[in-house]
mmCIF file of C-alpha atoms in Angstrom:
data_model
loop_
_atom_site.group_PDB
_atom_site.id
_atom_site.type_symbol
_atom_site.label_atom_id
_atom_site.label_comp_id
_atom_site.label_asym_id
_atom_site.label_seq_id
_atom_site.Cartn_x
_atom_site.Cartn_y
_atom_site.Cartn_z
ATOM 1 C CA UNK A 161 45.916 -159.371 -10.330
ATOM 2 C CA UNK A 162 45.696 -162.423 -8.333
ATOM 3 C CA UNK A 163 42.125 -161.655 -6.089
ATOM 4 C CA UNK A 164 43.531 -164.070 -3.408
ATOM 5 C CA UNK A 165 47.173 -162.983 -3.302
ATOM 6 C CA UNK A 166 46.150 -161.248 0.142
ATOM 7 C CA UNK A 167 44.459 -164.118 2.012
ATOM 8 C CA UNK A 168 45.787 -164.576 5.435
ATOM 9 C CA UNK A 169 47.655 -167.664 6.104
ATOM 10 C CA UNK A 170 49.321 -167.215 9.980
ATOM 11 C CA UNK A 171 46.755 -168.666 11.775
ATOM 12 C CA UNK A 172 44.434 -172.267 11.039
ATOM 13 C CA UNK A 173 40.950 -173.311 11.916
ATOM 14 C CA UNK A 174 42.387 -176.593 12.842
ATOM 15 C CA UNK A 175 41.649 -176.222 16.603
ATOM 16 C CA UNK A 176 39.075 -173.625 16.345
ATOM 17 C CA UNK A 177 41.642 -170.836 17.531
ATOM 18 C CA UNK A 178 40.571 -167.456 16.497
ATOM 19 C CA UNK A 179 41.832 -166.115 13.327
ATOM 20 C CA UNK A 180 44.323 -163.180 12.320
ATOM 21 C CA UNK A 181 43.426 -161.513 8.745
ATOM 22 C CA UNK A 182 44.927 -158.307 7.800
ATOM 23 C CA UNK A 183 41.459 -156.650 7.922
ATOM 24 C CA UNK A 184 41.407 -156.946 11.728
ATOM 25 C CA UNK A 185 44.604 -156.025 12.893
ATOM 26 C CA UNK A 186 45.042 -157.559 16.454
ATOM 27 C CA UNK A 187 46.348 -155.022 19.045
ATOM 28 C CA UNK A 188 47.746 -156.190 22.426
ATOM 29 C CA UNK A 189 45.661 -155.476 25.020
ATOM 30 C CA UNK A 190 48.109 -153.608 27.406
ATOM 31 C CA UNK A 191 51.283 -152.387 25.180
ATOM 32 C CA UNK A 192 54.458 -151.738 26.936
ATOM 33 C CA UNK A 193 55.371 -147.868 27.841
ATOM 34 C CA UNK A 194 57.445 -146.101 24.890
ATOM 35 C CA UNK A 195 60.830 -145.883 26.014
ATOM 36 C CA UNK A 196 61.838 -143.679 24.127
ATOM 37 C CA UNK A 197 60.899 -139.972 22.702
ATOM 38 C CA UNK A 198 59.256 -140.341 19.323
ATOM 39 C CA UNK A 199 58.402 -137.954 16.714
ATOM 40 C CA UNK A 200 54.175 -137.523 17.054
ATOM 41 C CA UNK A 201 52.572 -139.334 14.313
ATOM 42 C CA UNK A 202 49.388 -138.776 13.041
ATOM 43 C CA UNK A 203 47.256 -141.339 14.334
ATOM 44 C CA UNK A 204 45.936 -143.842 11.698
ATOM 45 C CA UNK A 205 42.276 -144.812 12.820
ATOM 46 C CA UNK A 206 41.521 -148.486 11.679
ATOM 47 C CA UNK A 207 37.821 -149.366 11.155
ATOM 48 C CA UNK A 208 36.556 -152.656 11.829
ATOM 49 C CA UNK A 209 35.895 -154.803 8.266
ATOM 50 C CA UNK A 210 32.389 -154.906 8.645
ATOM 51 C CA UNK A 211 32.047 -151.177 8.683
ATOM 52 C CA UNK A 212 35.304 -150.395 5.976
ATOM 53 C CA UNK A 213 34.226 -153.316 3.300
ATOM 54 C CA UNK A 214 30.292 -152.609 2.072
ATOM 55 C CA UNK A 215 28.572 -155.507 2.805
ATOM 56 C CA UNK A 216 26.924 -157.057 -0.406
ATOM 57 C CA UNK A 217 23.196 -156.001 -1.696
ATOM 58 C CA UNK A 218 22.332 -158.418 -4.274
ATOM 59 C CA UNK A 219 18.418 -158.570 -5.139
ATOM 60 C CA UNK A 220 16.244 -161.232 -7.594
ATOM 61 C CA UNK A 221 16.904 -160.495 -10.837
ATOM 62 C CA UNK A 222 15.090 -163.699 -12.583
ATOM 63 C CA UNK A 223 13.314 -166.474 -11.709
ATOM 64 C CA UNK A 224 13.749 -169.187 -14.668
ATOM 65 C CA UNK A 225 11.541 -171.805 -14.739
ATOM 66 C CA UNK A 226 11.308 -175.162 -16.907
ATOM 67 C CA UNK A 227 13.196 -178.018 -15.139
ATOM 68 C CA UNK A 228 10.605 -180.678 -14.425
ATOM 69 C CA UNK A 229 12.355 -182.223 -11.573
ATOM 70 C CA UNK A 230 15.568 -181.379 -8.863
ATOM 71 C CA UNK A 231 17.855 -179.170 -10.429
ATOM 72 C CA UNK A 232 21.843 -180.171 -9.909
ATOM 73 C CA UNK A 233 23.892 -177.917 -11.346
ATOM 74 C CA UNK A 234 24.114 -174.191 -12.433
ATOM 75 C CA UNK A 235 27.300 -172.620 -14.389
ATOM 76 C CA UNK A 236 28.243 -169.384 -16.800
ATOM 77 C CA UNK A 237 29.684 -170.271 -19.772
ATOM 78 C CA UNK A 238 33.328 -168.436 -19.259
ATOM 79 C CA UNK A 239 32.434 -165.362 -21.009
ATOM 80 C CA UNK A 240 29.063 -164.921 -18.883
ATOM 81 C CA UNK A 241 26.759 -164.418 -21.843
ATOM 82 C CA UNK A 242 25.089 -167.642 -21.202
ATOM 83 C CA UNK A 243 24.046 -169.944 -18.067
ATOM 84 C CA UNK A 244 23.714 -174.080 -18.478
ATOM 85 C CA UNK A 245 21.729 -175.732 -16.447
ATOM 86 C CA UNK A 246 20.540 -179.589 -15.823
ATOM 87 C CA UNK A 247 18.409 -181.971 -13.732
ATOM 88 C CA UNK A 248 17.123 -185.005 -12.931
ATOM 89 C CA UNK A 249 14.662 -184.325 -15.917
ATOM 90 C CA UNK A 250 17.612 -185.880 -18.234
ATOM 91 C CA UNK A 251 18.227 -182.098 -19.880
ATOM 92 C CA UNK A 252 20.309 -179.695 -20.079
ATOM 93 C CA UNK A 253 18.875 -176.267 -20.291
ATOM 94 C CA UNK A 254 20.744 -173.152 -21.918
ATOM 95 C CA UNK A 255 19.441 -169.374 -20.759
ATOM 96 C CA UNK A 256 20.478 -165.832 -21.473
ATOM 97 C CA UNK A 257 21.167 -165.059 -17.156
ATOM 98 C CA UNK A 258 20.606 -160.960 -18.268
ATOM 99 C CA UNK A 259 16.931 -162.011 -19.675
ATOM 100 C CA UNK A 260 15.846 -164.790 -17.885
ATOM 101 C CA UNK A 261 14.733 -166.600 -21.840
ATOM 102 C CA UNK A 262 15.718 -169.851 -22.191
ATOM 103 C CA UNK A 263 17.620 -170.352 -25.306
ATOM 104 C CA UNK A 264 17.767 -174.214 -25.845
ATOM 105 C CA UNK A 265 17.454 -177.730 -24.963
ATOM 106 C CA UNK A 266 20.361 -180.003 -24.823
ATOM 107 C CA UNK A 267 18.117 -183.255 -25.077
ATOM 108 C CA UNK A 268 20.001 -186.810 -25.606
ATOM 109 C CA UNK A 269 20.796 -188.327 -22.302
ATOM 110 C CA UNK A 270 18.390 -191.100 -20.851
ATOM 111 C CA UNK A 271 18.683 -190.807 -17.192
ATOM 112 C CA UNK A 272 19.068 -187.538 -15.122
ATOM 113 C CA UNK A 273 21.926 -184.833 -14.889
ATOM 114 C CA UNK A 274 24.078 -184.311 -12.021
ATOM 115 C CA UNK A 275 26.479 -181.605 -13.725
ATOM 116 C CA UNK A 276 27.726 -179.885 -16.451
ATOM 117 C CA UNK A 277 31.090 -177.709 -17.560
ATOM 118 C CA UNK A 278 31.886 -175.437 -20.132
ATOM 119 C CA UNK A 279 35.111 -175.119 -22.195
ATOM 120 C CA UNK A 280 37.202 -172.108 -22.429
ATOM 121 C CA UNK A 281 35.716 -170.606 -25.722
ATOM 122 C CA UNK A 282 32.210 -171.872 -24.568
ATOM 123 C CA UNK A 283 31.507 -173.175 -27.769
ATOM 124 C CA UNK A 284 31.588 -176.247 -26.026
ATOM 125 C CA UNK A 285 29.470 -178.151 -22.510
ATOM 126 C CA UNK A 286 30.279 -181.300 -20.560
ATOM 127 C CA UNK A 287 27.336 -182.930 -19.330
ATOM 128 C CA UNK A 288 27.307 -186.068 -16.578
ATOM 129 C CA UNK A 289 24.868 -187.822 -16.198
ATOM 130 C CA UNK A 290 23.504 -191.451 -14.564
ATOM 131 C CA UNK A 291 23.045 -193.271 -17.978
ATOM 132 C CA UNK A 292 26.760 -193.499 -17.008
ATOM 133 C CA UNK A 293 28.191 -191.470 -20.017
ATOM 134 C CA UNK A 294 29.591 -187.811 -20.672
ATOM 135 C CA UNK A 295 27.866 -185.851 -23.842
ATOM 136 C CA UNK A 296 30.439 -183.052 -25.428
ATOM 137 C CA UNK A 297 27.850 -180.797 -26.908
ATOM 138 C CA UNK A 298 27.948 -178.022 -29.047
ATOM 139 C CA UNK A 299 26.076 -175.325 -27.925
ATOM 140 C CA UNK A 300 25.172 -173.188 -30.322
ATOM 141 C CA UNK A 301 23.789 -176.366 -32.788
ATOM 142 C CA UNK A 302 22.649 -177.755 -29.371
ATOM 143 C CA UNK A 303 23.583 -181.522 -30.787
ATOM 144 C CA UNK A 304 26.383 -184.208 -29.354
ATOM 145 C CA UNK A 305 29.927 -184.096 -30.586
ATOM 146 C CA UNK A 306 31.180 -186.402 -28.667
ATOM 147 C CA UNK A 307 29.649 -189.469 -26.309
ATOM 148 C CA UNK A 308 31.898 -190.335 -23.462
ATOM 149 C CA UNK A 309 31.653 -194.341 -22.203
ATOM 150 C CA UNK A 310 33.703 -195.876 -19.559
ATOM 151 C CA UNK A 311 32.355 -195.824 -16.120
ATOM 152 C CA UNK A 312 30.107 -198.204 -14.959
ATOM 153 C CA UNK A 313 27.775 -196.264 -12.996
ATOM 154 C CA UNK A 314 26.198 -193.062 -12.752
ATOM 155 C CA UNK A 315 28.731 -189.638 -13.617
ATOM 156 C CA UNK A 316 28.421 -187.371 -10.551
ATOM 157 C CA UNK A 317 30.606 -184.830 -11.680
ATOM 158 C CA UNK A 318 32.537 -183.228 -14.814
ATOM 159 C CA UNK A 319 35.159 -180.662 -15.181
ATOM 160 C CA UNK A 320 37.168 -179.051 -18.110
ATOM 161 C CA UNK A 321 40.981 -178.242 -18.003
ATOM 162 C CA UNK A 322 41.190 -174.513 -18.143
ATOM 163 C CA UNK A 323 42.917 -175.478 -21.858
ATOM 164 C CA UNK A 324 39.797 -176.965 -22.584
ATOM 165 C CA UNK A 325 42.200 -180.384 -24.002
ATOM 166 C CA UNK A 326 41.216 -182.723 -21.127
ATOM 167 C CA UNK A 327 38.163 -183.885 -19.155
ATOM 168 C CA UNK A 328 38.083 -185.084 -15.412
ATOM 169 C CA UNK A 329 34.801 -186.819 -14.124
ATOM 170 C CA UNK A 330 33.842 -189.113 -11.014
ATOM 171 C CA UNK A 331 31.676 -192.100 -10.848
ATOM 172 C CA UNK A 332 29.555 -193.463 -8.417
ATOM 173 C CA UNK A 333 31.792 -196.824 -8.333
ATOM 174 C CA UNK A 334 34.472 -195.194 -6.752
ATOM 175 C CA UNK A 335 36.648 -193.648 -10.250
ATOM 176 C CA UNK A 336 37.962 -190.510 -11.432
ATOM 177 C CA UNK A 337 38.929 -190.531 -15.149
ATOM 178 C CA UNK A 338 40.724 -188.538 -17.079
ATOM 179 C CA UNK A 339 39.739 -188.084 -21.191
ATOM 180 C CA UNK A 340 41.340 -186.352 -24.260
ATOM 181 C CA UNK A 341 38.768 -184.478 -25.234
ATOM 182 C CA UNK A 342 40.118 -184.117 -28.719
ATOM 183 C CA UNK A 343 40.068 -188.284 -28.925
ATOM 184 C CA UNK A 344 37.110 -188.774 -26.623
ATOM 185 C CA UNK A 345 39.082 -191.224 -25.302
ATOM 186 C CA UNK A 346 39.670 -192.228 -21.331
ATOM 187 C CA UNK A 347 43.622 -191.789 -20.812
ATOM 188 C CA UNK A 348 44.140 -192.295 -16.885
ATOM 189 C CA UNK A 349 41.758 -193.954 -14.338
ATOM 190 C CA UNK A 350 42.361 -192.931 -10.817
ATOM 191 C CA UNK A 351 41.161 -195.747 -8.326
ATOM 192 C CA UNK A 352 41.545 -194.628 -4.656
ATOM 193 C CA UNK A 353 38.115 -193.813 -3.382
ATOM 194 C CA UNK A 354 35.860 -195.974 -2.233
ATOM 195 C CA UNK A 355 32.328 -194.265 -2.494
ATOM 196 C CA UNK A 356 30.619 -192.049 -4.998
ATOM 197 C CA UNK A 357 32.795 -189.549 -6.046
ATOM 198 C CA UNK A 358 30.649 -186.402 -5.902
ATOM 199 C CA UNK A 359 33.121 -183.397 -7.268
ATOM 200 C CA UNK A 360 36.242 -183.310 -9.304
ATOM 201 C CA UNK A 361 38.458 -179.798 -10.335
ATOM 202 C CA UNK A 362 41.452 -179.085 -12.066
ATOM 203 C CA UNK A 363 44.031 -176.447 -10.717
ATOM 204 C CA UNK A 364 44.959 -174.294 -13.368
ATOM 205 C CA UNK A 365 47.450 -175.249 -14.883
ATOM 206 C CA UNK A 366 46.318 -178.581 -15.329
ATOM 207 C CA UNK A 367 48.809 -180.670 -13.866
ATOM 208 C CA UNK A 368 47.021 -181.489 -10.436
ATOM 209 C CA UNK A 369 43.077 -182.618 -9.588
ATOM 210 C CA UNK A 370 41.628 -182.825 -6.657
ATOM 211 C CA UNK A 371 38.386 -185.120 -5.824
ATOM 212 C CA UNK A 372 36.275 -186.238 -3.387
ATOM 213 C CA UNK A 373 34.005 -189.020 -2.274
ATOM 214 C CA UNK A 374 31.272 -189.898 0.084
ATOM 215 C CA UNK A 375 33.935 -192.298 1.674
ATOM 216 C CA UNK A 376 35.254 -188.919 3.760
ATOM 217 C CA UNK A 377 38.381 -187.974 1.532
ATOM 218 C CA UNK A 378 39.752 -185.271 -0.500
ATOM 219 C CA UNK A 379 42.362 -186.660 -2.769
ATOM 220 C CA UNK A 380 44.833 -184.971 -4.950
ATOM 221 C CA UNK A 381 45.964 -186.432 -8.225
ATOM 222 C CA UNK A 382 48.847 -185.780 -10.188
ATOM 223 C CA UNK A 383 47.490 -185.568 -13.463
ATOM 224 C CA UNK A 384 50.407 -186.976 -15.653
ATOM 225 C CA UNK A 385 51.380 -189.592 -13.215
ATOM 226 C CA UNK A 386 47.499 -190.872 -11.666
ATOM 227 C CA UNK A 387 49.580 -191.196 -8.456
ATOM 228 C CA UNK A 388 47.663 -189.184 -5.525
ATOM 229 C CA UNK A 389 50.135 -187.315 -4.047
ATOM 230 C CA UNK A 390 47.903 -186.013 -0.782
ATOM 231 C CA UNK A 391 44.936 -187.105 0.932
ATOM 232 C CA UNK A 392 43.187 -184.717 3.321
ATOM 233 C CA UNK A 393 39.622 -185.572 6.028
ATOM 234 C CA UNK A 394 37.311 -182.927 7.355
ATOM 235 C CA UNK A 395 37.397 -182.977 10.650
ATOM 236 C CA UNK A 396 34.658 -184.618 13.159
ATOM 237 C CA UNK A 397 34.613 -187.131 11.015
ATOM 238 C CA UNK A 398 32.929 -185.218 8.579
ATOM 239 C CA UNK A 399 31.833 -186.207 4.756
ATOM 240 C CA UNK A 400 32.963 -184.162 2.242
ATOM 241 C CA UNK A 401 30.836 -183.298 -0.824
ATOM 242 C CA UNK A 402 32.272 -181.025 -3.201
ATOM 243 C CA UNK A 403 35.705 -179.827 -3.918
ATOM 244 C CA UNK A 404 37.052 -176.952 -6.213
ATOM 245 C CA UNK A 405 40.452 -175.351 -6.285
ATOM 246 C CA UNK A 406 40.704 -171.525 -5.923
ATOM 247 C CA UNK A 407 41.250 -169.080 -8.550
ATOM 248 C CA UNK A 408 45.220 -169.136 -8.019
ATOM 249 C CA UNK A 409 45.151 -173.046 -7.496
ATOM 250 C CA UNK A 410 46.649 -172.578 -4.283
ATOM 251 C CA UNK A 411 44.063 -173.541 -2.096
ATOM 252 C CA UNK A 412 40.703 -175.888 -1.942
ATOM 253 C CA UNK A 413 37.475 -174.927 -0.901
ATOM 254 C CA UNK A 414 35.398 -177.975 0.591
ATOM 255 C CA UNK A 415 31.726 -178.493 1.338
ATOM 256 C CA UNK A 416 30.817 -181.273 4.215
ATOM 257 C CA UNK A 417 27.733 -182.780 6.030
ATOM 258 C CA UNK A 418 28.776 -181.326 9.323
ATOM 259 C CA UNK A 419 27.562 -177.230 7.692
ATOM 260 C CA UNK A 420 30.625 -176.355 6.993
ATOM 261 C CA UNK A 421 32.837 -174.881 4.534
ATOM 262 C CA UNK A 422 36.423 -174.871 4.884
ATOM 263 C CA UNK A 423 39.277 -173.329 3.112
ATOM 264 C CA UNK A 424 42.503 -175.430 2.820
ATOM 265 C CA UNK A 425 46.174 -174.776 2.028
ATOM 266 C CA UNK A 426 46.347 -178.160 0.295
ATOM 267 C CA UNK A 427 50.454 -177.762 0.525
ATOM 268 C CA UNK A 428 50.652 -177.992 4.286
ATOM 269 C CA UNK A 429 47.328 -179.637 4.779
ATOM 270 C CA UNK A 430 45.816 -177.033 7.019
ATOM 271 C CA UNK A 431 42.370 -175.486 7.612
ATOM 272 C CA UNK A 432 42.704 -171.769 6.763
ATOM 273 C CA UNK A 433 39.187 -170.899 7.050
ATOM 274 C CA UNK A 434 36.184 -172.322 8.330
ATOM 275 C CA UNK A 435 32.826 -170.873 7.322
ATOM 276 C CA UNK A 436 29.343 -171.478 8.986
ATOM 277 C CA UNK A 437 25.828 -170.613 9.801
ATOM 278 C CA UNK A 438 24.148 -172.216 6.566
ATOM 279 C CA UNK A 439 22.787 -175.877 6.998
ATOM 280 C CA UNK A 440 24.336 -178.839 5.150
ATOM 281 C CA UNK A 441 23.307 -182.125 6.530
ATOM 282 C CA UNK A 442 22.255 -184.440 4.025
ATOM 283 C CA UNK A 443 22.559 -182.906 0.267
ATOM 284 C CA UNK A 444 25.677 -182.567 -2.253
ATOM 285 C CA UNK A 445 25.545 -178.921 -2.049
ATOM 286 C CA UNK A 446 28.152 -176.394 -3.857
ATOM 287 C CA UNK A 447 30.017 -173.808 -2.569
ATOM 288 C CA UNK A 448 32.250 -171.160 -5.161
ATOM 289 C CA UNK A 449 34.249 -168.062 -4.710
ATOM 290 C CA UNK A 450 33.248 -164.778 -5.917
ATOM 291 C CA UNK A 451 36.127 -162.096 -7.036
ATOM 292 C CA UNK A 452 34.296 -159.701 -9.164
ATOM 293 C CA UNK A 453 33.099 -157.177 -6.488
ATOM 294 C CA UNK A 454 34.539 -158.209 -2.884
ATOM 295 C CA UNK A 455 35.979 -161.503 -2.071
ATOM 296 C CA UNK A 456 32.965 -163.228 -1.358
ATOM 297 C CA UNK A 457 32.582 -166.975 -0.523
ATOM 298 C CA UNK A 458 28.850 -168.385 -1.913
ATOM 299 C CA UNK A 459 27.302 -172.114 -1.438
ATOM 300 C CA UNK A 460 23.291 -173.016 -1.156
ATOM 301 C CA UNK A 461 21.687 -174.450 2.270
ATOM 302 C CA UNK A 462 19.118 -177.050 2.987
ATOM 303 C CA UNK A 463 16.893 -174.335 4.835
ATOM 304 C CA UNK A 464 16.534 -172.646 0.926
ATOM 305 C CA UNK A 465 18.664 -169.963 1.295
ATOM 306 C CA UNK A 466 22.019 -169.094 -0.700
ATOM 307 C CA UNK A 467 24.709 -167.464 1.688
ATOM 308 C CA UNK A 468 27.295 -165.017 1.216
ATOM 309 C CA UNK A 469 30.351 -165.128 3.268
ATOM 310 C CA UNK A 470 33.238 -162.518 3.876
ATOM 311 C CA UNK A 471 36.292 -164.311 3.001
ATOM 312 C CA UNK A 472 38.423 -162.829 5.211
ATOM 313 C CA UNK A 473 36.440 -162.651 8.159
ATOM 314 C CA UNK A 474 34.257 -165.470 7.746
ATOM 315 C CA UNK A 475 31.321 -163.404 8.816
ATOM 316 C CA UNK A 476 27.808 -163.755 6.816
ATOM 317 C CA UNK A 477 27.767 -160.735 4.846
ATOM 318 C CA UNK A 478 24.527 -161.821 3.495
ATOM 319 C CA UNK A 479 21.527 -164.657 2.702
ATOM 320 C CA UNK A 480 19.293 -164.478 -0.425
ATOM 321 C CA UNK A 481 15.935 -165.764 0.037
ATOM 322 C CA UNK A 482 13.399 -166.326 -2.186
ATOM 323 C CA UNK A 483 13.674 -170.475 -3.096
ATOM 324 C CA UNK A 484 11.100 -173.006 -1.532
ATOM 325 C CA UNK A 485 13.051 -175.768 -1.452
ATOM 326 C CA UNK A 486 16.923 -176.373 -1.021
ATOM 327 C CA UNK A 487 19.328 -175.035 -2.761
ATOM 328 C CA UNK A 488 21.961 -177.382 -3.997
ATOM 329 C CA UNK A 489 23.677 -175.545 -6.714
ATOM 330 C CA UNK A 490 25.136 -172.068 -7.223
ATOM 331 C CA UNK A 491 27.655 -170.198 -9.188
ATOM 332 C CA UNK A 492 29.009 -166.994 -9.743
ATOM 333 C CA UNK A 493 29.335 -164.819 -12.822
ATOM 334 C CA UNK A 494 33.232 -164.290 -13.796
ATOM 335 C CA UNK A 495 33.205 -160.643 -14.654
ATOM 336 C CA UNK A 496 30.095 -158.921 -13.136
ATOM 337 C CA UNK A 497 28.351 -159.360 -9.296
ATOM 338 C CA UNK A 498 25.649 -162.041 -10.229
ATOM 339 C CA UNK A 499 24.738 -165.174 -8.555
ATOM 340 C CA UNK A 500 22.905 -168.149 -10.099
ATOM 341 C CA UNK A 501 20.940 -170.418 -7.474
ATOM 342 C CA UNK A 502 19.595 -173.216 -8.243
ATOM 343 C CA UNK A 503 16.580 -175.819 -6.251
ATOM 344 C CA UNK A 504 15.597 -179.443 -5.822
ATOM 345 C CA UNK A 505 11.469 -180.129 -5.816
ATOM 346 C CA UNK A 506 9.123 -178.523 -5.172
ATOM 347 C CA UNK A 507 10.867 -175.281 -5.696
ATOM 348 C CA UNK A 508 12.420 -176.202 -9.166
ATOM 349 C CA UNK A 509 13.501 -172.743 -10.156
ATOM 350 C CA UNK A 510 16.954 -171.129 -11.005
ATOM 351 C CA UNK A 511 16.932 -167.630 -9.442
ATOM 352 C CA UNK A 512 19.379 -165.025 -10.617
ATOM 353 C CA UNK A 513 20.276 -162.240 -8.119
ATOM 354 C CA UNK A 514 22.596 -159.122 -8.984
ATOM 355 C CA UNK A 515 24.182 -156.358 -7.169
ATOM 356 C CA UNK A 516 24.516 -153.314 -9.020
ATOM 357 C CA UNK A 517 27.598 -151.650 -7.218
ATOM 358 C CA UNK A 518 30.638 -153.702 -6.367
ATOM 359 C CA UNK A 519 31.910 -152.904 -2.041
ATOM 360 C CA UNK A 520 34.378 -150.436 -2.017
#
């Protein structure tokens, strides 16, 4: 079952006009006289969404500690029995997110992390970091498989295919690159930002990417070809940070400096969604979707809280709070309601939060 088939599409966010969802159903204020006799119906009482969809109630779980310096990036492996982690520390961390233990070091790279990804079968992580190269490593043996080379500065950002067969990263000199992972060999460069490129995401079925730079643009790639085939700008001249297609590749979520989160149809270039309240002024920070319980959108906040927002409504359905410094990195568990959080110094702790019952 698609978790976004339902998403409401009729209205934008593109000039701030309110928004029609099929959880609030808008009424006209004075409705015309019946004209004629009807049948009485039973009437059908419709509850506001705040009151019909339980709000979430996730609580700390675990605090993990062990990252000497800013933590970057949090993510489950795809089967959820593990959680990677890395920072500016130049290591990658691997934990059991139901314990709280830390399982390994991934130790190799000479500068600091700014992300990691896993593949498909998680046998495998993706790591990016500013010595300018990719590690492949096997996790279980915790050594390198593979050692990436090709951009020239530091690797902001890495992503798998869903197949698991290519690699997408972005480079602070302005490239996206494509590898066979299989080879370990760069196949496509895609020139056509001109900043650090700070996220990169394949849809799922591989054949489109979309990026996104410190120069203000979202770009989207055809894979195959290299040729960008859309470029889209948050508005008030915003600067977006991090990009990610939705579960159903139909539309992007994107992060920006002006504490915002919006949610794109990427097809007809408009703002579906826009979601607020957090604070996002200077920091990378991530933003995800979470489908296991409600439809849930998640990201961090420079005032050290994670937020939870309805996706429908937009509303905050809820903030964590428990981090002393702010949260840049989050991620959500792909079968069960668990969030991992992650902070720069002088928090430097991954917190784990659960909720027990999924809304109804």
């Amino acid at each position: 079952m698609d978790p976004l088939a339902d998403i409401d599409e009729s209205t934008t966010d593109d000039d701030n006009a309110s928004q029609t969802t099929e959880d609030d159903p808008q009424v006209p204020d004075n409705p015309p006289p019946v004209s004629v006799p009807v049948p009485p119906v039973q009437p059908q009482v419709v509850q506001p969404a705040s009151t019909r969809r339980e709000r979430p109630n996730y609580q700390l779980r675990h605090t993990l500690r062990g990252h000497t310096r800013s933590i970057s990036a949090v993510k489950f492996s795809p089967d959820g029995t593990l959680l990677a982690s890395c920072a500016a520390d130049n290591l990658v961390k691997i934990w059991s997110p139901f314990t709280g233990e830390l399982i390994r070091n991934l130790s190799g790279h000479t500068k600091g992390l700014s992300d990691v990804a896993w593949s498909i079968d998680g046998t495998y992580l993706a790591s990016a970091s500013d010595d300018t190269t990719i590690r492949i490593w096997n996790v279980d043996t915790g050594l390198t498989t593979k050692h990436l080379r090709g951009h020239s500065s530091f690797v902001f950002c890495v992503n798998y295919s869903v197949a698991s067969d290519l690699l997408v990263s972005g480079g602070c000199e302005g490239d996206v690159r494509i590898w066979n992972v299989a080879r370990g060999k760069c196949t496509k460069t895609l020139n056509g930002h001109m900043d650090y490129v700070t996220a990169v995401h394949f849809n799922r079925d591989a054949t489109l990417v979309v990026s996104c730079a410190l120069d203000g643009l979202i770009r989207i790639w055809n894979t195959t070809t290299g040729q960008c085939l859309k470029t889209l700008t948050e508005g008030n001249d915003a600067v977006c940070q991090h990009v990610q297609f939705s579960p159903n590749s139909k539309y992007i979520l994107s992060t920006a400096h002006d504490s915002a989160i919006r949610l794109w149809d990427y097809h007809t270039s408009r703002c579906l969604k826009t979601y607020m309240g957090h604070r996002n002024e200077k920091y990378c920070i991530a933003a995800c979707f979470s489908v296991t319980g409600g439809k849930w959108i998640v990201a961090g906040s420079e005032d050290n809280k994670v937020y939870i927002w309805d996706l429908q409504s937009r509303e905050v359905a809820q903030t964590l709070e428990a981090h002393s410094g702010v949260v840049v990195a989050v991620a959500t568990h792909p079968t069960q309601n668990m969030i991992a959080s992650g902070s720069i110094e002088p928090d430097l702790a991954i917190r784990i939060w659960s909720d027990r019952e999924p809304p109804t």
